[in-house]
Amino acid sequence: MQTADATRAVAAATSVASSLGLTADDAIVLHDSNALTLRLLPCDVVARVAPVAQPVARFEVELAQRLVEAGCPVAALDPRVEPRVHERDGLMVTLWTYHEPVSRREIPPADYADALGRLHAGMRKLDVPAPHFTDRVEQAQRLVASRDRTPALADADRELLAGTLSSLKRAIGERGGAEQLLHGEPHPGNVLTTRNGLLFVDLETCCRGPVEFDLAHAPEEVGEHYPGVDQDLLRECRILMLAMITTWRWDRGDQLPDGRRLGMEWLGQIRAALA
């Protein structure tokens, strides 16, 4: 978020917490993207704040409740308050349990694969409306096709991304494999190492598709420990995912630190993968 928006988000989160009897004298930014994730102290609650224009907060709250009830490894809403979306100053605020990290080391691939497998098993039991993964691919396609939104993207790179997104979306769709509800972005930044084991956060990206699409976001070694993986499909999903996140780095509104450098690096990786 821009500085002014972030200041407003902090004010909204502390206001909501205080109105619910939670003391929030300080706020620590845990993550800043399309939503701002804060740790409020001393009540020790995680607040996620997003514009009302992004209605996924209600979906995320409802899905998290159902996944927790199903025993899935996901972070839960804070049990001290009613599990719902709170609105303040044009913003949506949700309150979650804070988990103190127990380790800074890299997650063992086998543990990562086990946790993701248990999440997928629980998700298979849920019948909830969710976008298809190709909807997100099409968002990236519209972005790369718009010179107004991606003015710094060179013609050759634009052609590479457009062709990769189109061909792999078609190739994966033509495989006709099994699909289910997915996390959508289960990368290491959305995995917490806690006393209760690994927990996944940020469910707003949930979509439907093959499990290989989720595995494409995890470290490469994780796919070697996940049972029944179609390795050819996983390779296609990895390249597709890389093309998507590379496209987002060229959005003139992208706020990821060092995003343009990463975009250049990933363009090289895509060319190497397709060679």
C-alpha positions as CSV (number, residue, x, y, z in Angstrom):
1,M,0.0,0.0,0.0
2,Q,1.0,3.6,-0.5
3,T,2.1,5.4,2.7
4,A,-1.1,7.3,3.1
5,D,-3.2,4.2,2.5
6,A,-1.1,2.2,5.0
7,T,-1.5,4.9,7.7
8,R,-5.3,4.7,7.1
9,A,-5.2,0.9,7.3
10,V,-3.3,0.9,10.6
11,A,-5.8,3.4,12.0
12,A,-8.7,1.2,10.8
13,A,-7.2,-2.0,12.3
14,T,-6.5,-0.5,15.7
15,S,-9.9,1.1,15.8
16,V,-11.7,-2.2,15.1
17,A,-9.6,-4.1,17.6
18,S,-10.2,-1.4,20.3
19,S,-13.9,-1.5,19.6
20,L,-13.9,-5.2,20.3
21,G,-12.1,-4.9,23.6
22,L,-8.6,-5.7,22.3
23,T,-5.9,-3.3,23.4
24,A,-4.0,-2.2,20.3
25,D,-1.4,0.5,21.1
26,D,1.1,-0.5,18.5
27,A,1.2,-2.1,15.0
28,I,4.0,-4.0,13.3
29,V,3.8,-4.5,9.6
30,L,4.2,-8.2,8.7
31,H,3.4,-8.0,5.0
32,D,2.5,-5.2,2.6
33,S,1.0,-6.0,-0.8
34,N,-2.6,-5.6,-2.1
35,A,-3.6,-6.1,1.6
36,L,-1.7,-4.9,4.7
37,T,-1.0,-7.5,7.3
38,L,-0.3,-6.2,10.8
39,R,0.6,-7.6,14.2
40,L,-1.3,-5.5,16.8
41,L,0.1,-5.2,20.3
42,P,-0.2,-5.8,23.2
43,C,-3.4,-7.8,22.3
44,D,-1.2,-9.9,19.9
45,V,-3.7,-10.3,17.0
46,V,-3.0,-10.3,13.3
47,A,-5.1,-7.8,11.3
48,R,-5.5,-8.0,7.6
49,V,-6.7,-4.8,6.0
50,A,-7.8,-4.4,2.3
51,P,-9.9,-2.0,0.4
52,V,-13.7,-2.6,0.3
53,A,-13.2,-2.8,-3.5
54,Q,-11.5,-6.2,-2.9
55,P,-14.4,-8.4,-1.7
56,V,-12.3,-11.5,-1.1
57,A,-12.1,-10.9,2.6
58,R,-15.5,-12.4,3.3
59,F,-14.6,-15.4,1.1
60,E,-11.3,-15.9,3.0
61,V,-13.1,-15.7,6.4
62,E,-15.7,-18.3,5.5
63,L,-13.2,-20.6,3.9
64,A,-10.8,-20.4,6.8
65,Q,-13.5,-21.4,9.2
66,R,-14.5,-24.4,7.2
67,L,-10.9,-25.5,6.7
68,V,-10.1,-25.2,10.4
69,E,-13.3,-27.3,11.2
70,A,-12.0,-29.9,8.7
71,G,-8.7,-30.1,10.6
72,C,-6.7,-28.5,7.8
73,P,-3.3,-26.8,8.5
74,V,-4.4,-23.2,8.1
75,A,-4.2,-20.2,10.4
76,A,-7.4,-19.6,12.3
77,L,-9.3,-16.4,13.0
78,D,-8.8,-14.9,16.5
79,P,-11.1,-16.8,18.9
80,R,-11.6,-13.8,21.1
81,V,-13.9,-12.0,18.7
82,E,-16.7,-12.8,16.3
83,P,-15.3,-14.3,13.0
84,R,-16.4,-11.8,10.5
85,V,-15.3,-8.9,8.3
86,H,-15.3,-5.4,9.9
87,E,-15.6,-2.3,7.8
88,R,-13.8,1.0,8.7
89,D,-13.2,4.0,6.5
90,G,-13.6,2.2,3.2
91,L,-11.5,-0.7,4.4
92,M,-12.2,-4.3,5.3
93,V,-10.5,-5.6,8.5
94,T,-10.2,-9.3,9.6
95,L,-8.6,-10.5,12.8
96,W,-6.5,-13.6,13.0
97,T,-4.6,-15.7,15.5
98,Y,-0.9,-14.7,15.8
99,H,1.6,-17.5,15.8
100,E,5.1,-16.9,17.1
101,P,7.6,-18.5,14.6
102,V,9.5,-21.3,16.1
103,S,12.2,-21.7,13.5
104,R,14.0,-19.6,10.9
105,R,15.4,-22.5,9.1
106,E,14.2,-23.7,5.7
107,I,11.2,-26.0,5.8
108,P,12.1,-29.6,5.1
109,P,10.5,-30.5,1.7
110,A,8.9,-33.7,3.1
111,D,7.1,-31.7,5.8
112,Y,6.1,-29.0,3.3
113,A,4.6,-31.7,1.0
114,D,2.8,-33.4,3.8
115,A,1.2,-30.2,5.0
116,L,0.2,-29.2,1.5
117,G,-1.2,-32.7,0.9
118,R,-3.3,-32.5,4.1
119,L,-4.6,-29.1,3.0
120,H,-5.6,-30.4,-0.4
121,A,-7.3,-33.4,1.2
122,G,-9.5,-31.1,3.3
123,M,-10.2,-28.8,0.3
124,R,-11.4,-31.8,-1.7
125,K,-14.2,-32.2,0.8
126,L,-15.5,-28.6,0.4
127,D,-18.0,-27.5,-2.2
128,V,-17.4,-23.7,-2.4
129,P,-17.5,-21.4,-5.4
130,A,-14.0,-20.3,-6.4
131,P,-12.4,-18.9,-9.6
132,H,-10.6,-21.3,-12.0
133,F,-6.8,-20.9,-12.1
134,T,-7.2,-19.9,-15.8
135,D,-9.0,-16.8,-14.7
136,R,-5.8,-15.6,-13.0
137,V,-3.9,-16.5,-16.2
138,E,-6.3,-14.4,-18.2
139,Q,-5.7,-11.4,-15.8
140,A,-2.0,-11.7,-16.6
141,Q,-2.8,-11.9,-20.3
142,R,-4.8,-8.7,-20.2
143,L,-2.0,-7.0,-18.3
144,V,0.7,-8.0,-20.8
145,A,-1.5,-6.9,-23.6
146,S,-1.9,-3.5,-22.2
147,R,0.9,-1.1,-23.1
148,D,-0.6,1.5,-20.9
149,R,-0.3,-0.7,-17.8
150,T,3.1,-2.2,-18.8
151,P,4.8,0.7,-20.6
152,A,8.4,-0.4,-19.7
153,L,8.0,-3.9,-21.1
154,A,10.1,-4.4,-24.2
155,D,8.4,-5.8,-27.3
156,A,10.4,-9.0,-27.3
157,D,9.6,-9.6,-23.7
158,R,6.0,-8.8,-24.2
159,E,5.8,-11.4,-27.0
160,L,7.6,-14.0,-24.8
161,L,5.2,-13.5,-21.9
162,A,2.1,-13.4,-24.1
163,G,3.0,-16.6,-26.0
164,T,4.0,-18.4,-22.8
165,L,0.8,-17.6,-21.0
166,S,-1.4,-18.5,-24.0
167,S,0.3,-21.8,-25.0
168,L,0.7,-23.2,-21.5
169,K,-2.9,-22.2,-20.4
170,R,-4.1,-24.2,-23.5
171,A,-1.7,-27.1,-23.0
172,I,-2.6,-27.6,-19.3
173,G,-6.3,-27.3,-20.1
174,E,-6.1,-29.9,-22.8
175,R,-4.7,-32.4,-20.4
176,G,-8.1,-32.8,-18.8
177,G,-6.7,-34.0,-15.5
178,A,-8.3,-34.0,-12.1
179,E,-9.0,-30.6,-10.6
180,Q,-10.0,-29.4,-7.1
181,L,-10.0,-26.4,-4.8
182,L,-6.4,-25.1,-4.3
183,H,-4.7,-22.6,-2.1
184,G,-3.5,-20.7,-5.2
185,E,-0.2,-19.4,-3.9
186,P,1.3,-21.8,-1.3
187,H,4.8,-20.3,-1.6
188,P,7.1,-20.2,1.5
189,G,5.9,-16.6,2.2
190,N,2.4,-18.0,2.9
191,V,3.6,-20.8,5.2
192,L,4.1,-20.4,9.0
193,T,6.3,-22.6,11.1
194,T,4.5,-22.8,14.4
195,R,4.3,-25.0,17.6
196,N,1.3,-26.6,15.9
197,G,3.3,-27.5,12.8
198,L,3.1,-25.8,9.4
199,L,0.1,-23.5,8.8
200,F,-0.9,-21.9,5.5
201,V,-2.1,-18.3,5.4
202,D,-3.5,-15.9,2.8
203,L,-6.5,-17.8,1.4
204,E,-7.7,-15.0,-0.8
205,T,-5.9,-16.6,-3.8
206,C,-7.9,-19.8,-3.6
207,C,-8.9,-21.2,-7.0
208,R,-9.7,-24.5,-8.8
209,G,-7.2,-26.4,-10.8
210,P,-4.8,-29.4,-10.7
211,V,-2.7,-29.8,-7.5
212,E,0.4,-29.3,-9.7
213,F,-0.6,-25.6,-10.0
214,D,-0.2,-25.3,-6.2
215,L,3.0,-27.3,-6.2
216,A,4.5,-24.9,-8.8
217,H,4.6,-22.2,-6.1
218,A,6.5,-24.4,-3.6
219,P,10.2,-25.1,-3.7
220,E,11.1,-27.6,-6.4
221,E,12.1,-30.3,-3.9
222,V,8.5,-30.4,-2.5
223,G,7.1,-31.9,-5.7
224,E,9.5,-34.9,-5.2
225,H,7.7,-35.8,-1.9
226,Y,4.1,-35.2,-3.0
227,P,2.4,-38.5,-4.0
228,G,1.0,-39.0,-7.5
229,V,2.4,-35.9,-9.1
230,D,2.4,-35.6,-12.9
231,Q,5.9,-34.3,-13.3
232,D,5.4,-33.1,-16.9
233,L,2.3,-31.1,-15.8
234,L,4.2,-29.7,-12.8
235,R,6.9,-28.5,-15.2
236,E,4.3,-26.7,-17.3
237,C,2.7,-25.2,-14.3
238,R,6.0,-23.9,-13.0
239,I,6.8,-22.1,-16.2
240,L,3.2,-20.8,-16.4
241,M,3.4,-19.5,-12.8
242,L,6.8,-17.9,-13.5
243,A,5.3,-16.1,-16.5
244,M,2.4,-14.8,-14.4
245,I,4.5,-13.4,-11.6
246,T,6.9,-11.9,-14.1
247,T,4.0,-10.1,-15.8
248,W,2.9,-8.6,-12.5
249,R,6.4,-7.2,-12.0
250,W,6.0,-5.0,-15.1
251,D,2.7,-3.5,-14.0
252,R,3.4,0.2,-13.5
253,G,1.5,0.0,-10.2
254,D,3.6,-2.9,-8.8
255,Q,4.9,-2.2,-5.4
256,L,7.1,-5.3,-4.7
257,P,10.5,-4.1,-3.5
258,D,13.1,-4.8,-6.2
259,G,10.3,-6.0,-8.5
260,R,11.7,-4.8,-11.7
261,R,15.1,-6.5,-11.1
262,L,13.2,-9.8,-10.3
263,G,11.2,-9.3,-13.5
264,M,14.3,-9.2,-15.6
265,E,15.8,-12.2,-13.8
266,W,12.6,-14.2,-14.3
267,L,12.4,-13.4,-18.0
268,G,15.8,-15.1,-18.3
269,Q,14.6,-18.1,-16.4
270,I,11.5,-18.4,-18.7
271,R,13.7,-18.3,-21.8
272,A,16.0,-21.0,-20.3
273,A,13.1,-23.2,-19.4
274,L,11.6,-23.0,-22.9
275,A,14.9,-23.5,-24.7
